[in-house]
């Protein structure tokens, strides 16, 4: 995640939605967390993405979502990728 391309997700922050202003710094590289220098809020790099709070690796989620978008049935992906049907549905 490049800090210059993200913005503060805190709705009360005056810098919300202002990407590229230099208000975001790296808080933790290991945990992929950033920090807003205006309101001091820390947040996950995945916060506003489809992979937020998902434990399944991104390298596996992207092909699953792509196949779903093209109409592949859930049961086929359960068999092909070894995932639970509930994981594919969510």
JSON list of N, CA and C in Angstrom, two decimals, residues 19-57:
[
{"chain": "A", "resi": 19, "resn": "UNK", "atom": "N", "xyz": [-6.71, 12.19, -0.69]},
{"chain": "A", "resi": 19, "resn": "UNK", "atom": "CA", "xyz": [-5.52, 11.37, -0.97]},
{"chain": "A", "resi": 19, "resn": "UNK", "atom": "C", "xyz": [-4.41, 12.20, -1.59]},
{"chain": "A", "resi": 20, "resn": "UNK", "atom": "N", "xyz": [-3.18, 11.80, -1.32]},
{"chain": "A", "resi": 20, "resn": "UNK", "atom": "CA", "xyz": [-2.03, 12.47, -1.91]},
{"chain": "A", "resi": 20, "resn": "UNK", "atom": "C", "xyz": [-1.63, 13.77, -1.23]},
{"chain": "A", "resi": 21, "resn": "UNK", "atom": "N", "xyz": [-2.16, 14.06, -0.07]},
{"chain": "A", "resi": 21, "resn": "UNK", "atom": "CA", "xyz": [-1.84, 15.31, 0.64]},
{"chain": "A", "resi": 21, "resn": "UNK", "atom": "C", "xyz": [-0.73, 15.12, 1.66]},
{"chain": "A", "resi": 22, "resn": "UNK", "atom": "N", "xyz": [-0.25, 13.88, 1.82]},
{"chain": "A", "resi": 22, "resn": "UNK", "atom": "CA", "xyz": [0.83, 13.62, 2.77]},
{"chain": "A", "resi": 22, "resn": "UNK", "atom": "C", "xyz": [0.36, 13.47, 4.20]},
{"chain": "A", "resi": 23, "resn": "UNK", "atom": "N", "xyz": [-0.92, 13.23, 4.40]},
{"chain": "A", "resi": 23, "resn": "UNK", "atom": "CA", "xyz": [-1.46, 13.09, 5.76]},
{"chain": "A", "resi": 23, "resn": "UNK", "atom": "C", "xyz": [-1.44, 11.66, 6.27]},
{"chain": "A", "resi": 24, "resn": "UNK", "atom": "N", "xyz": [-1.07, 10.70, 5.43]},
{"chain": "A", "resi": 24, "resn": "UNK", "atom": "CA", "xyz": [-1.06, 9.29, 5.81]},
{"chain": "A", "resi": 24, "resn": "UNK", "atom": "C", "xyz": [0.39, 8.81, 5.90]},
{"chain": "A", "resi": 25, "resn": "UNK", "atom": "N", "xyz": [0.71, 8.15, 7.01]},
{"chain": "A", "resi": 25, "resn": "UNK", "atom": "CA", "xyz": [2.03, 7.57, 7.20]},
{"chain": "A", "resi": 25, "resn": "UNK", "atom": "C", "xyz": [1.88, 6.09, 7.52]},
{"chain": "A", "resi": 26, "resn": "UNK", "atom": "N", "xyz": [2.97, 5.35, 7.42]},
{"chain": "A", "resi": 26, "resn": "UNK", "atom": "CA", "xyz": [2.96, 3.93, 7.75]},
{"chain": "A", "resi": 26, "resn": "UNK", "atom": "C", "xyz": [3.01, 3.79, 9.27]},
{"chain": "A", "resi": 27, "resn": "UNK", "atom": "N", "xyz": [2.05, 3.06, 9.82]},
{"chain": "A", "resi": 27, "resn": "UNK", "atom": "CA", "xyz": [2.01, 2.83, 11.26]},
{"chain": "A", "resi": 27, "resn": "UNK", "atom": "C", "xyz": [2.69, 1.51, 11.62]},
{"chain": "A", "resi": 28, "resn": "UNK", "atom": "N", "xyz": [2.40, 0.46, 10.83]},
{"chain": "A", "resi": 28, "resn": "UNK", "atom": "CA", "xyz": [3.01, -0.85, 11.05]},
{"chain": "A", "resi": 28, "resn": "UNK", "atom": "C", "xyz": [3.10, -1.58, 9.73]},
{"chain": "A", "resi": 29, "resn": "UNK", "atom": "N", "xyz": [4.31, -1.85, 9.28]},
{"chain": "A", "resi": 29, "resn": "UNK", "atom": "CA", "xyz": [4.48, -2.59, 8.02]},
{"chain": "A", "resi": 29, "resn": "UNK", "atom": "C", "xyz": [4.07, -4.04, 8.19]},
{"chain": "A", "resi": 30, "resn": "UNK", "atom": "N", "xyz": [4.39, -4.63, 9.34]},
{"chain": "A", "resi": 30, "resn": "UNK", "atom": "CA", "xyz": [4.08, -6.03, 9.58]},
{"chain": "A", "resi": 30, "resn": "UNK", "atom": "C", "xyz": [2.57, -6.29, 9.53]},
{"chain": "A", "resi": 31, "resn": "UNK", "atom": "N", "xyz": [1.79, -5.41, 10.14]},
{"chain": "A", "resi": 31, "resn": "UNK", "atom": "CA", "xyz": [0.34, -5.58, 10.19]},
{"chain": "A", "resi": 31, "resn": "UNK", "atom": "C", "xyz": [-0.38, -4.81, 9.08]},
{"chain": "A", "resi": 32, "resn": "UNK", "atom": "N", "xyz": [0.37, -4.16, 8.20]},
{"chain": "A", "resi": 32, "resn": "UNK", "atom": "CA", "xyz": [-0.17, -3.37, 7.09]},
{"chain": "A", "resi": 32, "resn": "UNK", "atom": "C", "xyz": [-1.17, -2.34, 7.59]},
{"chain": "A", "resi": 33, "resn": "UNK", "atom": "N", "xyz": [-0.73, -1.53, 8.55]},
{"chain": "A", "resi": 33, "resn": "UNK", "atom": "CA", "xyz": [-1.58, -0.49, 9.10]},
{"chain": "A", "resi": 33, "resn": "UNK", "atom": "C", "xyz": [-1.00, 0.89, 8.79]},
{"chain": "A", "resi": 34, "resn": "UNK", "atom": "N", "xyz": [-1.89, 1.85, 8.60]},
{"chain": "A", "resi": 34, "resn": "UNK", "atom": "CA", "xyz": [-1.50, 3.23, 8.32]},
{"chain": "A", "resi": 34, "resn": "UNK", "atom": "C", "xyz": [-2.04, 4.14, 9.42]},
{"chain": "A", "resi": 35, "resn": "UNK", "atom": "N", "xyz": [-1.54, 5.37, 9.44]},
{"chain": "A", "resi": 35, "resn": "UNK", "atom": "CA", "xyz": [-1.96, 6.33, 10.46]},
{"chain": "A", "resi": 35, "resn": "UNK", "atom": "C", "xyz": [-2.18, 7.69, 9.81]},
{"chain": "A", "resi": 36, "resn": "UNK", "atom": "N", "xyz": [-3.28, 8.33, 10.18]},
{"chain": "A", "resi": 36, "resn": "UNK", "atom": "CA", "xyz": [-3.57, 9.68, 9.71]},
{"chain": "A", "resi": 36, "resn": "UNK", "atom": "C", "xyz": [-2.87, 10.66, 10.64]},
{"chain": "A", "resi": 37, "resn": "UNK", "atom": "N", "xyz": [-2.11, 11.60, 10.09]},
{"chain": "A", "resi": 37, "resn": "UNK", "atom": "CA", "xyz": [-1.39, 12.57, 10.92]},
{"chain": "A", "resi": 37, "resn": "UNK", "atom": "C", "xyz": [-2.30, 13.70, 11.40]},
{"chain": "A", "resi": 38, "resn": "UNK", "atom": "N", "xyz": [-3.49, 13.82, 10.83]},
{"chain": "A", "resi": 38, "resn": "UNK", "atom": "CA", "xyz": [-4.42, 14.88, 11.23]},
{"chain": "A", "resi": 38, "resn": "UNK", "atom": "C", "xyz": [-5.22, 14.46, 12.46]},
{"chain": "A", "resi": 39, "resn": "UNK", "atom": "N", "xyz": [-5.83, 13.27, 12.43]},
{"chain": "A", "resi": 39, "resn": "UNK", "atom": "CA", "xyz": [-6.68, 12.84, 13.54]},
{"chain": "A", "resi": 39, "resn": "UNK", "atom": "C", "xyz": [-6.07, 11.71, 14.36]},
{"chain": "A", "resi": 40, "resn": "UNK", "atom": "N", "xyz": [-4.91, 11.20, 13.99]},
{"chain": "A", "resi": 40, "resn": "UNK", "atom": "CA", "xyz": [-4.17, 10.14, 14.69]},
{"chain": "A", "resi": 40, "resn": "UNK", "atom": "C", "xyz": [-4.89, 8.79, 14.68]},
{"chain": "A", "resi": 41, "resn": "UNK", "atom": "N", "xyz": [-5.81, 8.59, 13.76]},
{"chain": "A", "resi": 41, "resn": "UNK", "atom": "CA", "xyz": [-6.49, 7.31, 13.62]},
{"chain": "A", "resi": 41, "resn": "UNK", "atom": "C", "xyz": [-5.59, 6.32, 12.88]},
{"chain": "A", "resi": 42, "resn": "UNK", "atom": "N", "xyz": [-5.55, 5.08, 13.35]},
{"chain": "A", "resi": 42, "resn": "UNK", "atom": "CA", "xyz": [-4.84, 4.03, 12.62]},
{"chain": "A", "resi": 42, "resn": "UNK", "atom": "C", "xyz": [-5.88, 3.15, 11.96]},
{"chain": "A", "resi": 43, "resn": "UNK", "atom": "N", "xyz": [-5.54, 2.60, 10.80]},
{"chain": "A", "resi": 43, "resn": "UNK", "atom": "CA", "xyz": [-6.49, 1.77, 10.07]},
{"chain": "A", "resi": 43, "resn": "UNK", "atom": "C", "xyz": [-5.75, 0.76, 9.21]},
{"chain": "A", "resi": 44, "resn": "UNK", "atom": "N", "xyz": [-6.45, -0.31, 8.87]},
{"chain": "A", "resi": 44, "resn": "UNK", "atom": "CA", "xyz": [-5.90, -1.38, 8.07]},
{"chain": "A", "resi": 44, "resn": "UNK", "atom": "C", "xyz": [-5.86, -0.98, 6.60]},
{"chain": "A", "resi": 45, "resn": "UNK", "atom": "N", "xyz": [-4.87, -1.49, 5.90]},
{"chain": "A", "resi": 45, "resn": "UNK", "atom": "CA", "xyz": [-4.76, -1.23, 4.46]},
{"chain": "A", "resi": 45, "resn": "UNK", "atom": "C", "xyz": [-5.92, -1.86, 3.70]},
{"chain": "A", "resi": 46, "resn": "UNK", "atom": "N", "xyz": [-6.52, -2.89, 4.26]},
{"chain": "A", "resi": 46, "resn": "UNK", "atom": "CA", "xyz": [-7.62, -3.60, 3.61]},
{"chain": "A", "resi": 46, "resn": "UNK", "atom": "C", "xyz": [-8.99, -3.05, 4.00]},
{"chain": "A", "resi": 47, "resn": "UNK", "atom": "N", "xyz": [-9.05, -2.00, 4.78]},
{"chain": "A", "resi": 47, "resn": "UNK", "atom": "CA", "xyz": [-10.29, -1.54, 5.40]},
{"chain": "A", "resi": 47, "resn": "UNK", "atom": "C", "xyz": [-11.45, -1.35, 4.43]},
{"chain": "A", "resi": 48, "resn": "UNK", "atom": "N", "xyz": [-11.25, -0.75, 3.32]},
{"chain": "A", "resi": 48, "resn": "UNK", "atom": "CA", "xyz": [-12.36, -0.46, 2.40]},
{"chain": "A", "resi": 48, "resn": "UNK", "atom": "C", "xyz": [-12.30, -1.36, 1.17]},
{"chain": "A", "resi": 49, "resn": "UNK", "atom": "N", "xyz": [-11.80, -2.57, 1.35]},
{"chain": "A", "resi": 49, "resn": "UNK", "atom": "CA", "xyz": [-11.71, -3.52, 0.23]},
{"chain": "A", "resi": 49, "resn": "UNK", "atom": "C", "xyz": [-12.55, -4.75, 0.52]},
{"chain": "A", "resi": 50, "resn": "UNK", "atom": "N", "xyz": [-12.72, -5.58, -0.48]},
{"chain": "A", "resi": 50, "resn": "UNK", "atom": "CA", "xyz": [-13.51, -6.81, -0.31]},
{"chain": "A", "resi": 50, "resn": "UNK", "atom": "C", "xyz": [-12.79, -7.84, 0.54]},
{"chain": "A", "resi": 51, "resn": "UNK", "atom": "N", "xyz": [-11.53, -7.67, 0.81]},
{"chain": "A", "resi": 51, "resn": "UNK", "atom": "CA", "xyz": [-10.77, -8.65, 1.60]},
{"chain": "A", "resi": 51, "resn": "UNK", "atom": "C", "xyz": [-10.63, -8.26, 3.06]},
{"chain": "A", "resi": 52, "resn": "UNK", "atom": "N", "xyz": [-11.31, -7.18, 3.49]},
{"chain": "A", "resi": 52, "resn": "UNK", "atom": "CA", "xyz": [-11.24, -6.74, 4.88]},
{"chain": "A", "resi": 52, "resn": "UNK", "atom": "C", "xyz": [-11.80, -7.82, 5.80]},
{"chain": "A", "resi": 53, "resn": "UNK", "atom": "N", "xyz": [-11.02, -8.20, 6.78]},
{"chain": "A", "resi": 53, "resn": "UNK", "atom": "CA", "xyz": [-11.35, -9.21, 7.79]},
{"chain": "A", "resi": 53, "resn": "UNK", "atom": "C", "xyz": [-11.54, -10.61, 7.22]},
{"chain": "A", "resi": 54, "resn": "UNK", "atom": "N", "xyz": [-11.01, -10.86, 6.05]},
{"chain": "A", "resi": 54, "resn": "UNK", "atom": "CA", "xyz": [-11.05, -12.20, 5.47]},
{"chain": "A", "resi": 54, "resn": "UNK", "atom": "C", "xyz": [-9.72, -12.90, 5.74]},
{"chain": "A", "resi": 55, "resn": "UNK", "atom": "N", "xyz": [-9.78, -14.15, 6.12]},
{"chain": "A", "resi": 55, "resn": "UNK", "atom": "CA", "xyz": [-8.57, -14.91, 6.42]},
{"chain": "A", "resi": 55, "resn": "UNK", "atom": "C", "xyz": [-8.06, -15.67, 5.21]},
{"chain": "A", "resi": 56, "resn": "UNK", "atom": "N", "xyz": [-8.88, -15.83, 4.20]},
{"chain": "A", "resi": 56, "resn": "UNK", "atom": "CA", "xyz": [-8.48, -16.51, 2.98]},
{"chain": "A", "resi": 56, "resn": "UNK", "atom": "C", "xyz": [-7.49, -15.62, 2.22]},
{"chain": "A", "resi": 57, "resn": "UNK", "atom": "N", "xyz": [-6.38, -16.18, 1.73]},
{"chain": "A", "resi": 57, "resn": "UNK", "atom": "CA", "xyz": [-5.38, -15.37, 1.03]},
{"chain": "A", "resi": 57, "resn": "UNK", "atom": "C", "xyz": [-5.95, -14.66, -0.20]}
]
